[in-house]
């Protein structure tokens, strides 16, 4: 109770002034909460008190009354958390205390289950006179109930504090019965809402905890059908809840909904129920033979079932309404439209709610002609004359028959119109065209499946590499490229002419052939062999080889145009081994080079014939004959009748310069390389008539040079090749 102290102050007004008698004193600490100033007749009083003041001011009788309330002792019990306990569990009781004297003990008290403190149960104490927390235990024998409250009281002074303000549930033990089978929908689609219930679970303060167990599918819960729906675990005091189904995770086919009874003492089993949310792709469409259909055909098809599905939807692309019987089931009848060439017959499965539960489609490609036959079995090469050779393909879905064709000259001796035939091959076999087969239906044929069948006998060897002439008294090499299918102990057989010996390589693609000094000519032959066939040799590859040289090639004059009485050089291309070249000239004289590849000639006047014959110990070649004509001229000179020539050209160690002049003259001879650098320089004197000068070139590198000869009246230039 609050205490009120009233102090009356009487004062006599003398000459209009207040006279103050007595004053208040307060023994306890007062919390300042009110105050102010009062005046009358020029007198003033100021006050400051703990509770609102009650004051009176009377001017006529000079009377002032001041009243205030002194604050009293107070205990306020704080918030208890949680609000559900199992008997025997710990509880913390916070409280605040005001104006409690020393030597005090605070006691936490528990009401009965109906919030009554008529016979409270002391559950814990704390000595002191300031705010704090009593930590204690709910008595283990406390009866179960949901209307308990807790307060804190003191004994000095004796003061009952307020209770915690909210009902507390206390359970005497775990729920006493189990969660049984849930009553839930068998299937659900995204966003659908269904009520789910379970048997009532016995026990004190039992709540139902709704969850999805270990399944991660999205299911949300609410106590009312309109929501809002939240993720579990979701608690209800009743044994039913509304479930909202969300999008399934990839690979999941349904939802898990679970519930368990729970209170502060423990929980029951977690009972789950599975709700299908998706179905698998329907099974294969049969019959497989239905993959071929002609326009206006009527055919029946069956799809394998999909677990949990109740609706099957069929389509045939390119046709608006082909399903004439059975739409929605696994068994249908299709009427194919006129002009049907091909399309996909597809079926999906779904739950009765459709929508998100619809599966991916199962499809069958249907055409008006069978598919191309599969890989053909049978040999890809045979021996000519073989009989009873078998070729086969796998059966083609929807095929009514098979049309086979075989290479030219072969005979199909059995199996036409089936998946396998037997063929006989001729003794002379080319291997074209291939073996082919196409599958047929009543309205179309497939593209043909073909297999090229060649001969097991190797093909003719390719061109033979090696010399064909001038191989006298030597060892030479001949070779061919390897031939496919050549096998056996001796894949290649070489046959050589008389006068030669194969020293190595018989049976391979390369041989060494020793040629005698007396060999004239003959045939060198090679065949590729196999032991797969009998006989098993290819068409032979043959060349003619000769020991004597070939007729020399074209004779070249240097210079190409020369003067009557000039000094041309004639040459043929060198070969290896170098034969003896026998030269003859019908209009001139050979001055150097007989038996070599080039000769120097002093030419006569007009036209003549140059002849050359190559020879070795095995024989002589034919004669190479060419006509040449000298011209009436002064070669590369001026102002006098002179003749100028250079030979041999190409030159080796020596170069001859021939100058024919009418009178004595001095000559400057220079030889320059391609950069213009002078590499040889000589001054010579020439007498009237023919002058021959020998130049030593042995110190020069091979290459092209410019020869320049000058006199007071003439200037000659000639390109010279040094080999």
XYZ file of C-alpha atoms in Angstrom:
723
model
C 0.000 0.000 0.000
C 1.095 3.451 -0.671
C 1.472 5.743 2.393
C 0.157 9.225 2.324
C 1.557 11.903 4.609
C -0.387 15.136 4.876
C 1.259 18.129 6.413
C -0.790 21.172 7.214
C 1.035 24.445 7.400
C -0.623 27.413 9.055
C 0.788 30.877 8.737
C -0.369 34.281 9.813
C -0.275 37.025 7.279
C 1.363 40.035 8.784
C 1.326 43.193 6.619
C 0.399 41.124 3.601
C 3.344 38.680 3.974
C 3.388 34.819 4.280
C 4.930 33.400 7.420
C 6.113 29.779 7.094
C 5.904 27.505 10.133
C 7.185 23.917 10.199
C 8.487 21.896 7.195
C 8.265 18.300 5.770
C 10.859 15.583 6.182
C 10.958 12.230 4.350
C 12.835 9.304 5.787
C 13.062 7.208 2.540
C 14.508 7.881 -0.807
C 11.861 9.496 -2.974
C 11.935 9.338 -6.729
C 11.305 12.845 -7.944
C 8.277 12.861 -10.191
C 6.457 16.207 -9.467
C 7.113 19.708 -8.175
C 6.509 23.377 -8.799
C 6.115 26.884 -7.297
C 3.097 28.567 -5.625
C 2.721 32.286 -4.780
C 0.180 34.358 -2.860
C 0.197 37.981 -1.661
C 3.836 38.373 -2.626
C 4.866 35.168 -0.780
C 6.238 32.088 -2.609
C 6.793 28.392 -1.820
C 8.761 25.898 -3.986
C 8.331 22.096 -3.656
C 9.810 18.889 -5.109
C 8.138 15.566 -4.180
C 8.041 11.906 -5.240
C 4.400 11.541 -6.293
C 1.971 14.121 -7.710
C 1.216 16.874 -5.099
C -2.221 17.829 -3.820
C -2.083 21.438 -2.757
C -4.490 24.150 -1.602
C -3.911 27.930 -1.520
C -6.528 30.170 0.148
C -5.820 33.896 -0.010
C -8.384 35.100 2.555
C -7.332 32.889 5.438
C -3.691 32.621 4.418
C -3.920 28.781 4.393
C -1.686 26.364 2.321
C -2.238 22.581 2.137
C 0.447 20.354 0.455
C -0.079 16.604 -0.050
C 2.099 13.951 -1.759
C 2.371 10.214 -2.107
C 5.461 8.379 -0.981
C 6.253 5.445 -3.493
C 5.955 1.953 -1.902
C 7.688 -1.466 -2.312
C 7.197 -3.249 -5.667
C 8.211 -6.596 -7.326
C 7.609 -7.221 -11.036
C 8.105 -10.728 -12.510
C 9.704 -10.650 -15.991
C 9.123 -12.669 -19.192
C 9.474 -16.450 -18.988
C 10.906 -18.171 -22.065
C 10.085 -20.649 -23.365
C 6.433 -21.022 -22.371
C 6.424 -24.805 -22.496
C 8.300 -26.992 -20.016
C 8.643 -30.583 -19.118
C 8.186 -31.286 -15.408
C 11.633 -31.511 -13.856
C 13.290 -29.122 -16.348
C 15.070 -25.901 -15.413
C 13.465 -22.475 -15.659
C 14.902 -18.967 -15.246
C 12.626 -16.364 -13.571
C 13.792 -12.758 -14.056
C 12.326 -9.998 -11.820
C 12.775 -6.333 -10.907
C 12.543 -5.086 -7.290
C 11.804 -1.535 -6.014
C 12.311 -0.265 -2.452
C 12.900 -3.674 -0.864
C 14.639 -3.615 2.503
C 17.774 -5.415 3.563
C 17.835 -8.994 4.870
C 15.285 -10.031 2.276
C 14.844 -13.325 0.369
C 13.011 -13.513 -2.972
C 10.982 -16.663 -3.689
C 9.709 -17.854 -7.119
C 6.232 -19.361 -6.878
C 4.287 -21.570 -9.337
C 0.512 -21.252 -9.613
C -1.818 -24.153 -10.299
C -2.841 -25.078 -13.858
C -5.639 -22.485 -13.702
C -3.373 -19.496 -12.977
C -4.393 -19.424 -9.279
C -1.872 -18.565 -6.565
C -4.276 -19.571 -3.765
C -1.883 -22.398 -2.899
C 1.343 -21.527 -4.682
C 4.268 -23.909 -4.928
C 7.634 -22.433 -3.979
C 10.086 -23.513 -6.647
C 13.242 -21.456 -5.900
C 14.773 -18.600 -3.849
C 17.342 -15.816 -4.165
C 18.646 -13.761 -1.195
C 18.927 -9.986 -1.675
C 16.905 -6.819 -2.132
C 17.669 -5.864 -5.773
C 16.467 -7.066 -9.152
C 17.765 -10.435 -10.375
C 16.908 -13.915 -11.722
C 15.815 -16.976 -9.815
C 17.185 -20.125 -11.495
C 15.219 -23.176 -10.469
C 13.532 -26.417 -11.592
C 9.888 -27.191 -12.335
C 8.939 -29.858 -9.770
C 8.948 -33.302 -11.367
C 5.506 -34.185 -9.985
C 3.829 -31.051 -11.319
C 0.519 -32.072 -12.942
C 0.288 -31.456 -16.674
C -1.505 -28.276 -17.641
C -1.343 -25.230 -19.862
C -2.492 -22.415 -17.524
C 0.462 -22.094 -15.178
C 2.056 -18.789 -14.184
C 5.070 -17.823 -12.090
C 5.576 -14.889 -9.713
C 8.285 -13.630 -7.310
C 7.538 -12.599 -3.685
C 9.701 -11.111 -0.913
C 9.684 -11.579 2.869
C 11.170 -8.232 3.964
C 8.841 -6.585 3.561
C 6.287 -9.272 2.716
C 5.363 -8.377 -0.799
C 3.730 -10.429 -3.621
C 5.098 -9.532 -7.057
C 3.149 -9.583 -10.323
C 3.117 -12.862 -12.341
C 4.838 -13.342 -15.695
C 1.669 -12.322 -17.577
C 1.462 -15.296 -19.996
C 0.204 -18.849 -19.537
C 2.847 -21.567 -19.278
C 2.359 -25.152 -20.430
C 3.895 -27.906 -18.320
C 3.979 -31.463 -19.588
C 4.211 -34.494 -17.361
C 5.891 -36.707 -20.013
C 6.377 -37.375 -23.740
C 3.291 -37.953 -25.902
C 1.882 -41.358 -25.034
C 0.801 -42.543 -28.508
C 2.421 -42.676 -31.953
C 1.738 -40.939 -35.234
C -0.021 -43.372 -37.565
C -0.703 -43.318 -41.312
C -1.436 -39.874 -42.756
C -4.573 -39.132 -44.677
C -3.100 -37.305 -47.710
C -3.757 -37.034 -51.467
C -2.219 -39.702 -53.683
C -1.042 -37.090 -56.206
C -0.561 -33.344 -56.474
C 0.469 -30.752 -59.040
C 2.315 -27.476 -58.549
C 0.311 -24.855 -56.528
C -2.429 -27.291 -55.526
C -3.598 -27.224 -51.853
C -4.834 -30.280 -49.937
C -5.743 -31.032 -46.321
C -3.578 -33.616 -44.582
C -4.457 -35.272 -41.256
C -3.168 -37.873 -38.819
C -4.609 -39.743 -35.844
C -4.960 -37.808 -32.567
C -1.829 -38.272 -30.461
C -2.337 -38.700 -26.690
C -0.325 -36.851 -24.064
C -0.080 -33.498 -22.352
C 0.287 -30.261 -24.321
C 0.769 -32.212 -27.567
C 1.417 -30.210 -30.745
C 1.699 -31.568 -34.291
C 4.934 -30.728 -36.098
C 4.432 -30.900 -39.899
C 7.576 -31.304 -42.070
C 8.999 -32.956 -45.206
C 11.410 -35.345 -43.495
C 14.652 -35.888 -45.373
C 13.001 -35.051 -48.700
C 13.898 -31.619 -50.053
C 10.781 -31.151 -52.177
C 8.912 -27.925 -51.552
C 5.781 -28.297 -49.422
C 4.470 -25.391 -47.322
C 1.894 -25.475 -44.503
C -0.858 -23.333 -42.961
C -3.700 -23.869 -40.498
C -6.205 -22.291 -42.882
C -6.764 -22.935 -46.552
C -6.186 -19.323 -47.585
C -2.642 -19.174 -46.185
C -0.140 -17.687 -45.860
C 1.791 -20.927 -46.311
C 5.226 -21.330 -44.727
C 7.980 -23.929 -44.735
C 8.001 -26.643 -42.091
C 8.407 -27.593 -39.395
C 4.995 -26.031 -38.815
C 3.186 -26.519 -35.451
C -0.534 -26.972 -34.974
C -2.580 -27.938 -31.934
C -4.953 -29.910 -34.139
C -4.130 -33.091 -36.015
C -4.697 -31.636 -39.521
C -3.059 -29.009 -41.689
C -3.326 -27.521 -45.180
C -0.394 -28.357 -47.498
C 0.571 -26.344 -50.573
C 2.720 -28.165 -53.179
C 5.567 -26.388 -54.975
C 7.876 -27.089 -57.919
C 9.628 -30.448 -57.783
C 13.379 -30.583 -57.870
C 15.025 -32.082 -60.956
C 14.934 -35.844 -60.750
C 12.221 -35.939 -58.078
C 8.887 -37.598 -58.797
C 6.903 -36.601 -55.706
C 6.557 -34.944 -52.321
C 7.104 -36.083 -48.736
C 4.692 -34.923 -46.012
C 5.541 -35.923 -42.437
C 4.191 -35.264 -38.916
C 5.183 -36.048 -35.345
C 3.582 -35.332 -31.977
C 5.719 -33.157 -29.745
C 5.758 -31.389 -26.378
C 8.412 -30.042 -24.040
C 9.260 -33.556 -22.889
C 9.889 -35.086 -26.324
C 8.466 -36.244 -29.648
C 6.846 -39.268 -31.209
C 7.940 -41.024 -34.363
C 8.033 -38.890 -37.558
C 5.428 -40.474 -39.836
C 5.675 -39.669 -43.567
C 3.439 -40.076 -46.576
C 4.626 -39.820 -50.193
C 2.528 -37.844 -52.674
C 3.253 -38.365 -56.367
C 3.962 -35.152 -58.281
C 5.335 -36.427 -61.591
C 5.278 -39.540 -63.752
C 7.888 -41.231 -65.882
C 7.983 -41.358 -69.664
C 5.599 -44.022 -70.970
C 7.124 -47.336 -72.025
C 7.958 -48.304 -75.601
C 5.276 -48.012 -78.255
C 4.413 -51.329 -79.866
C 4.202 -53.045 -82.258
C 7.605 -52.155 -83.721
C 6.285 -53.154 -87.131
C 3.977 -50.143 -86.903
C 6.915 -47.901 -87.777
C 5.814 -48.233 -91.399
C 2.368 -47.077 -92.492
C 0.803 -46.185 -95.811
C -1.758 -43.431 -96.451
C -5.237 -44.340 -95.116
C -3.903 -47.291 -93.081
C -5.701 -48.009 -89.774
C -3.329 -49.373 -87.108
C -3.392 -50.078 -83.381
C -0.617 -48.982 -80.987
C 0.052 -49.656 -77.300
C 2.323 -47.673 -74.969
C 4.013 -49.143 -71.923
C 2.467 -47.843 -68.705
C 3.952 -45.057 -66.591
C 3.857 -45.585 -62.812
C 1.056 -43.572 -61.202
C -0.139 -42.037 -64.467
C -3.867 -41.870 -65.104
C -3.994 -39.908 -68.379
C -2.174 -40.616 -71.679
C -2.204 -38.041 -74.492
C -1.310 -39.098 -78.069
C -0.311 -36.969 -81.100
C 0.767 -37.634 -84.686
C 2.494 -34.613 -86.141
C 1.195 -33.402 -89.454
C -2.294 -34.732 -88.779
C -4.839 -32.776 -86.661
C -7.004 -35.686 -85.473
C -5.450 -39.065 -86.288
C -6.304 -40.761 -82.985
C -9.705 -42.237 -83.746
C -10.053 -44.552 -80.709
C -8.497 -44.650 -77.217
C -7.223 -41.086 -76.608
C -6.351 -40.755 -72.902
C -5.451 -44.463 -72.549
C -2.446 -46.619 -73.372
C -4.247 -48.332 -76.295
C -5.183 -46.330 -79.397
C -6.243 -46.724 -82.999
C -4.652 -44.419 -85.606
C -6.154 -43.646 -88.989
C -3.345 -42.314 -91.173
C -4.302 -39.440 -93.470
C -4.218 -39.633 -97.257
C -0.844 -38.615 -98.630
C 0.912 -39.649 -95.404
C 4.686 -39.720 -95.963
C 6.005 -39.831 -92.425
C 5.740 -38.359 -88.925
C 6.237 -38.950 -85.202
C 3.626 -40.730 -83.113
C 4.123 -39.492 -79.533
C 2.488 -40.151 -76.158
C 2.840 -38.385 -72.792
C 1.668 -39.560 -69.356
C 0.212 -37.371 -66.599
C -1.605 -37.423 -63.266
C -5.266 -36.537 -63.186
C -4.323 -32.952 -62.283
C -2.291 -32.703 -65.527
C -0.173 -29.551 -65.705
C 3.233 -29.934 -64.140
C 2.852 -33.699 -63.814
C 2.999 -34.283 -67.584
C 5.952 -36.450 -68.620
C 8.339 -36.018 -71.514
C 7.006 -37.711 -74.670
C 7.721 -41.213 -75.881
C 7.848 -41.153 -79.692
C 7.968 -43.556 -82.610
C 9.017 -42.377 -86.075
C 6.617 -43.688 -88.677
C 7.271 -43.507 -92.427
C 5.575 -44.886 -95.489
C 8.789 -46.765 -96.344
C 11.051 -48.956 -94.204
C 14.295 -47.666 -92.734
C 17.638 -48.317 -94.407
C 18.849 -51.803 -93.613
C 21.543 -52.129 -90.957
C 25.199 -52.998 -91.522
C 25.634 -55.759 -94.102
C 27.668 -58.803 -93.123
C 29.676 -60.829 -95.621
C 33.204 -60.766 -97.095
C 34.445 -57.515 -98.634
C 36.729 -59.416 -101.025
C 36.487 -62.867 -102.619
C 38.469 -65.173 -104.861
C 37.215 -65.165 -108.456
C 35.050 -68.235 -109.062
C 33.908 -68.473 -105.412
C 30.451 -69.958 -104.862
C 27.973 -69.975 -101.972
C 29.116 -66.604 -100.552
C 26.525 -65.262 -98.057
C 25.512 -61.623 -97.447
C 22.982 -60.625 -94.747
C 21.356 -57.598 -93.080
C 19.336 -57.370 -89.831
C 15.573 -57.500 -90.255
C 14.121 -54.022 -90.905
C 11.085 -52.983 -88.877
C 8.001 -52.791 -91.056
C 9.633 -54.360 -94.113
C 7.464 -56.677 -96.187
C 10.388 -57.882 -98.333
C 13.935 -57.197 -99.538
C 15.327 -56.513 -103.014
C 18.981 -57.543 -103.584
C 21.346 -56.682 -106.465
C 24.869 -58.083 -106.997
C 27.979 -57.214 -109.090
C 28.139 -57.819 -112.837
C 28.731 -61.463 -113.715
C 27.583 -62.784 -110.323
C 24.483 -64.917 -109.723
C 22.178 -64.749 -106.662
C 21.521 -68.446 -106.200
C 19.217 -68.113 -103.150
C 17.563 -65.807 -100.597
C 16.123 -63.057 -102.804
C 13.368 -61.115 -100.939
C 14.770 -62.240 -97.550
C 17.378 -60.755 -95.217
C 20.134 -63.093 -96.502
C 21.325 -64.154 -99.966
C 23.878 -66.608 -101.399
C 26.025 -65.464 -104.346
C 28.272 -67.181 -106.900
C 31.148 -65.161 -108.460
C 32.621 -65.573 -111.967
C 36.179 -66.705 -112.699
C 36.907 -63.263 -114.183
C 35.671 -60.789 -111.595
C 35.849 -56.975 -111.714
C 34.115 -56.097 -108.416
C 31.563 -53.598 -109.755
C 28.858 -52.642 -108.921
C 28.586 -53.502 -105.159
C 26.173 -55.870 -103.409
C 23.073 -53.826 -102.414
C 19.725 -54.393 -100.679
C 16.652 -52.216 -100.095
C 13.736 -52.957 -97.746
C 10.219 -52.762 -99.208
C 6.779 -51.991 -97.840
C 3.457 -52.122 -99.649
C 3.801 -48.442 -100.583
C 7.530 -47.566 -100.715
C 11.134 -48.805 -100.632
C 14.056 -47.754 -98.463
C 17.355 -46.301 -99.595
C 19.702 -49.153 -100.510
C 22.362 -50.500 -98.153
C 25.471 -51.437 -100.190
C 28.789 -53.213 -99.684
C 31.709 -53.060 -102.099
C 33.095 -56.538 -102.795
C 36.536 -56.652 -104.389
C 38.824 -59.443 -105.530
C 41.123 -61.070 -102.974
C 43.796 -61.298 -105.667
C 46.167 -58.291 -105.417
C 46.014 -55.624 -108.078
C 48.727 -55.160 -110.674
C 51.849 -53.558 -109.143
C 52.383 -49.915 -109.989
C 55.115 -48.370 -112.112
C 58.569 -49.853 -111.588
C 61.334 -47.448 -110.561
C 64.862 -48.051 -111.945
C 66.970 -47.506 -115.097
C 65.975 -49.199 -118.342
C 69.131 -48.637 -120.448
C 72.937 -48.281 -120.101
C 73.059 -50.742 -117.195
C 75.953 -52.764 -118.537
C 78.378 -54.330 -116.058
C 76.687 -52.743 -112.970
C 74.374 -53.441 -110.051
C 71.130 -51.477 -110.180
C 68.029 -51.214 -107.974
C 64.387 -51.689 -108.992
C 61.329 -51.142 -106.779
C 57.532 -50.896 -106.734
C 55.036 -49.495 -104.239
C 53.465 -52.054 -101.888
C 50.244 -53.619 -103.208
C 47.145 -54.020 -100.969
C 46.214 -57.665 -100.224
C 49.676 -58.973 -101.153
C 50.473 -61.619 -98.506
C 51.739 -65.119 -98.015
C 55.288 -66.472 -97.817
C 56.365 -64.602 -100.998
C 54.177 -61.538 -101.495
C 56.148 -60.439 -104.593
C 57.782 -62.528 -107.319
C 60.436 -60.964 -109.587
C 61.515 -62.513 -112.892
C 64.776 -61.222 -114.441
C 66.251 -61.660 -117.955
C 69.265 -63.798 -118.905
C 72.572 -62.089 -118.250
C 71.308 -60.604 -114.970
C 71.160 -61.875 -111.395
C 68.866 -60.843 -108.495
C 71.340 -60.511 -105.629
C 68.812 -59.473 -102.931
C 65.158 -58.513 -102.317
C 63.286 -61.420 -103.950
C 59.817 -61.531 -102.321
C 59.873 -57.845 -101.380
C 59.080 -54.593 -103.144
C 62.768 -53.790 -103.868
C 65.510 -55.868 -105.538
C 69.182 -55.416 -106.416
C 69.949 -56.593 -109.983
C 73.515 -57.439 -111.102
C 74.030 -56.920 -114.866
C 76.863 -58.741 -116.714
C 79.234 -57.035 -119.210
C 77.688 -59.014 -122.068
C 74.011 -58.295 -121.316
C 72.048 -56.961 -124.249
C 68.347 -56.568 -123.262
C 65.374 -58.406 -121.753
C 62.209 -58.201 -119.647
C 62.115 -57.536 -115.876
C 58.746 -58.630 -114.387
C 57.098 -58.527 -110.933
C 53.761 -59.914 -109.655
C 51.965 -59.469 -106.309
C 50.805 -62.744 -104.713
C 48.307 -64.012 -102.131
C 47.729 -67.408 -100.523
C 44.004 -66.670 -100.102
C 43.186 -67.789 -103.623
C 44.507 -70.388 -106.013
C 45.867 -69.194 -108.361
C 46.707 -66.076 -106.402
C 48.954 -63.856 -108.521
C 48.227 -60.425 -109.878
C 48.578 -59.232 -113.436
C 52.358 -58.802 -113.911
C 54.129 -55.473 -114.215
C 56.899 -55.685 -116.899
C 59.566 -53.340 -118.240
C 62.256 -53.814 -120.934
C 65.819 -53.237 -119.762
C 68.906 -52.904 -121.967
C 72.636 -53.037 -121.284
C 73.642 -50.739 -124.126
C 73.054 -46.995 -123.986
C 70.087 -45.268 -125.479
C 70.565 -43.178 -128.569
C 72.052 -39.876 -127.330
C 69.571 -37.037 -126.977
C 69.577 -33.787 -128.908
C 72.957 -32.341 -129.927
C 73.459 -28.724 -128.820
C 75.648 -26.249 -130.752
C 77.521 -23.522 -128.893
C 77.166 -20.921 -130.135
C 73.809 -21.764 -131.591
C 74.616 -19.657 -134.645
C 78.171 -19.651 -135.973
C 80.065 -18.429 -138.982
C 81.458 -20.344 -141.903
C 84.968 -21.287 -140.931
C 84.086 -20.739 -137.286
C 84.856 -22.862 -134.257
C 81.579 -24.190 -132.749
C 81.322 -26.673 -129.875
C 78.806 -29.546 -130.036
C 77.592 -31.462 -126.953
C 75.083 -34.005 -125.619
C 73.751 -34.339 -122.072
C 76.000 -36.528 -119.868
C 74.554 -39.795 -118.464
C 75.796 -42.192 -115.782
C 77.625 -44.468 -116.221
C 79.140 -42.452 -119.025
C 79.397 -44.411 -122.305
C 81.910 -43.728 -125.077
C 80.592 -41.149 -127.537
C 81.801 -41.571 -131.103
C 81.494 -38.259 -133.055
C 81.681 -37.540 -136.731
C 81.253 -34.278 -138.673
C 80.506 -34.131 -142.416
C 81.509 -30.444 -142.860
C 84.463 -29.624 -140.692
C 87.203 -31.005 -138.544
C 86.969 -32.254 -134.909
C 89.764 -30.448 -133.102
C 89.091 -31.706 -129.528
C 86.677 -33.822 -127.381
C 86.286 -37.060 -129.367
C 84.716 -39.838 -127.170
C 83.471 -37.278 -124.617
C 80.149 -35.467 -124.274
C 81.305 -32.406 -126.281
C 83.642 -31.698 -129.205
C 85.322 -28.623 -130.668
C 84.995 -28.291 -134.445
C 86.518 -26.093 -137.129
C 83.507 -25.675 -139.373
C 83.611 -25.550 -143.121
C 81.259 -23.562 -145.291
C 77.496 -24.025 -145.388
C 75.551 -27.051 -144.057
C 76.910 -30.201 -142.521
C 75.845 -33.143 -140.327
C 77.058 -33.875 -136.805
C 76.685 -37.543 -135.707
C 77.184 -39.221 -132.331
C 76.864 -42.897 -131.206
C 77.025 -43.966 -127.526
C 78.577 -47.363 -126.787
C 79.752 -49.595 -123.961
C 80.827 -53.221 -123.704
C 77.202 -54.390 -124.008
C 76.592 -52.651 -127.316
C 76.114 -49.421 -129.185
C 73.170 -47.115 -129.374
C 71.504 -45.784 -132.429
C 73.009 -42.776 -134.189
C 71.938 -39.284 -133.275
C 72.291 -37.096 -136.388
C 71.611 -33.376 -136.661
C 72.281 -30.852 -139.442
C 73.894 -27.468 -138.746
C 74.620 -24.543 -141.104
C 77.392 -21.954 -140.888
C 76.641 -18.417 -141.941
C 78.705 -15.905 -143.879
C 79.595 -13.372 -141.200
C 82.178 -11.759 -139.021
C 81.148 -13.039 -135.584
C 80.601 -10.233 -133.133
C 83.261 -8.035 -134.734
C 83.343 -4.730 -136.608
C 85.464 -2.791 -139.176
C 87.460 -5.786 -140.480
C 87.009 -9.285 -141.729
C 87.717 -11.392 -138.638
C 86.534 -14.605 -137.103
C 86.100 -15.026 -133.327
C 85.112 -18.176 -131.325
C 85.418 -19.560 -127.779
C 85.477 -23.272 -126.865
C 84.747 -25.500 -125.092
C 81.770 -23.778 -123.563
C 80.916 -24.950 -120.921
C 84.604 -25.084 -120.025
C 86.494 -26.884 -117.271
C 90.164 -26.065 -116.581
C 91.034 -24.384 -119.916
C 89.293 -22.095 -122.374
C 90.445 -21.590 -125.997
C 89.959 -18.191 -127.648
C 90.256 -18.251 -131.475
C 90.695 -14.957 -133.374
C 91.244 -14.760 -137.162
C 92.285 -11.238 -138.296
C 93.568 -9.714 -141.578
C 96.332 -7.625 -140.057
C 98.511 -7.461 -136.962
C 96.681 -6.117 -133.896
C 96.965 -5.945 -130.102
C 94.265 -7.619 -127.969
C 93.136 -7.062 -124.368
C 91.438 -10.193 -122.947
C 89.323 -9.881 -119.752
C 87.105 -12.376 -117.904
C 84.526 -10.904 -115.445
C 82.153 -12.585 -112.963
C 78.454 -11.756 -112.722
C 79.182 -8.843 -110.337
C 81.500 -7.215 -112.943
C 84.704 -8.010 -111.055
C 87.646 -8.794 -113.355
C 88.972 -12.273 -112.463
C 91.412 -12.641 -115.393
C 93.149 -10.036 -117.581
C 95.774 -10.551 -120.312
C 97.295 -8.497 -123.165
C 98.111 -10.444 -126.321
C 99.463 -9.575 -129.791
C 97.829 -11.103 -132.863
C 99.352 -11.563 -136.269
C 97.460 -11.564 -139.504
C 95.668 -14.874 -139.763
C 94.403 -17.329 -137.102
C 95.491 -16.679 -133.485
C 94.805 -19.251 -130.742
C 95.012 -18.254 -127.047
C 94.686 -20.729 -124.156
C 93.294 -19.337 -120.875
C 93.818 -21.215 -117.583
C 90.509 -21.357 -115.627
C 91.459 -23.931 -112.981
C 91.549 -21.300 -110.244
C 87.961 -20.131 -110.933
C 84.772 -21.234 -109.242
C 81.984 -22.816 -111.207
C 79.548 -20.307 -112.616
C 78.717 -17.842 -115.360
C 81.348 -15.343 -116.609
C 81.584 -12.657 -119.335
C 84.602 -12.817 -121.723
C 85.545 -9.503 -123.386
C 88.224 -9.206 -126.131
C 89.169 -5.731 -127.447
C 91.469 -4.440 -130.194
C 91.808 -1.039 -131.797
C 89.216 -2.023 -134.375
C 87.093 -4.784 -132.775
C 85.221 -5.578 -129.553
C 83.943 -9.117 -128.862
C 81.912 -10.368 -125.874
C 80.901 -13.937 -125.059
C 79.226 -15.597 -122.044
C 81.300 -18.464 -120.687
C 80.169 -21.218 -118.313
C 82.792 -22.792 -116.053
C 81.870 -26.281 -114.793
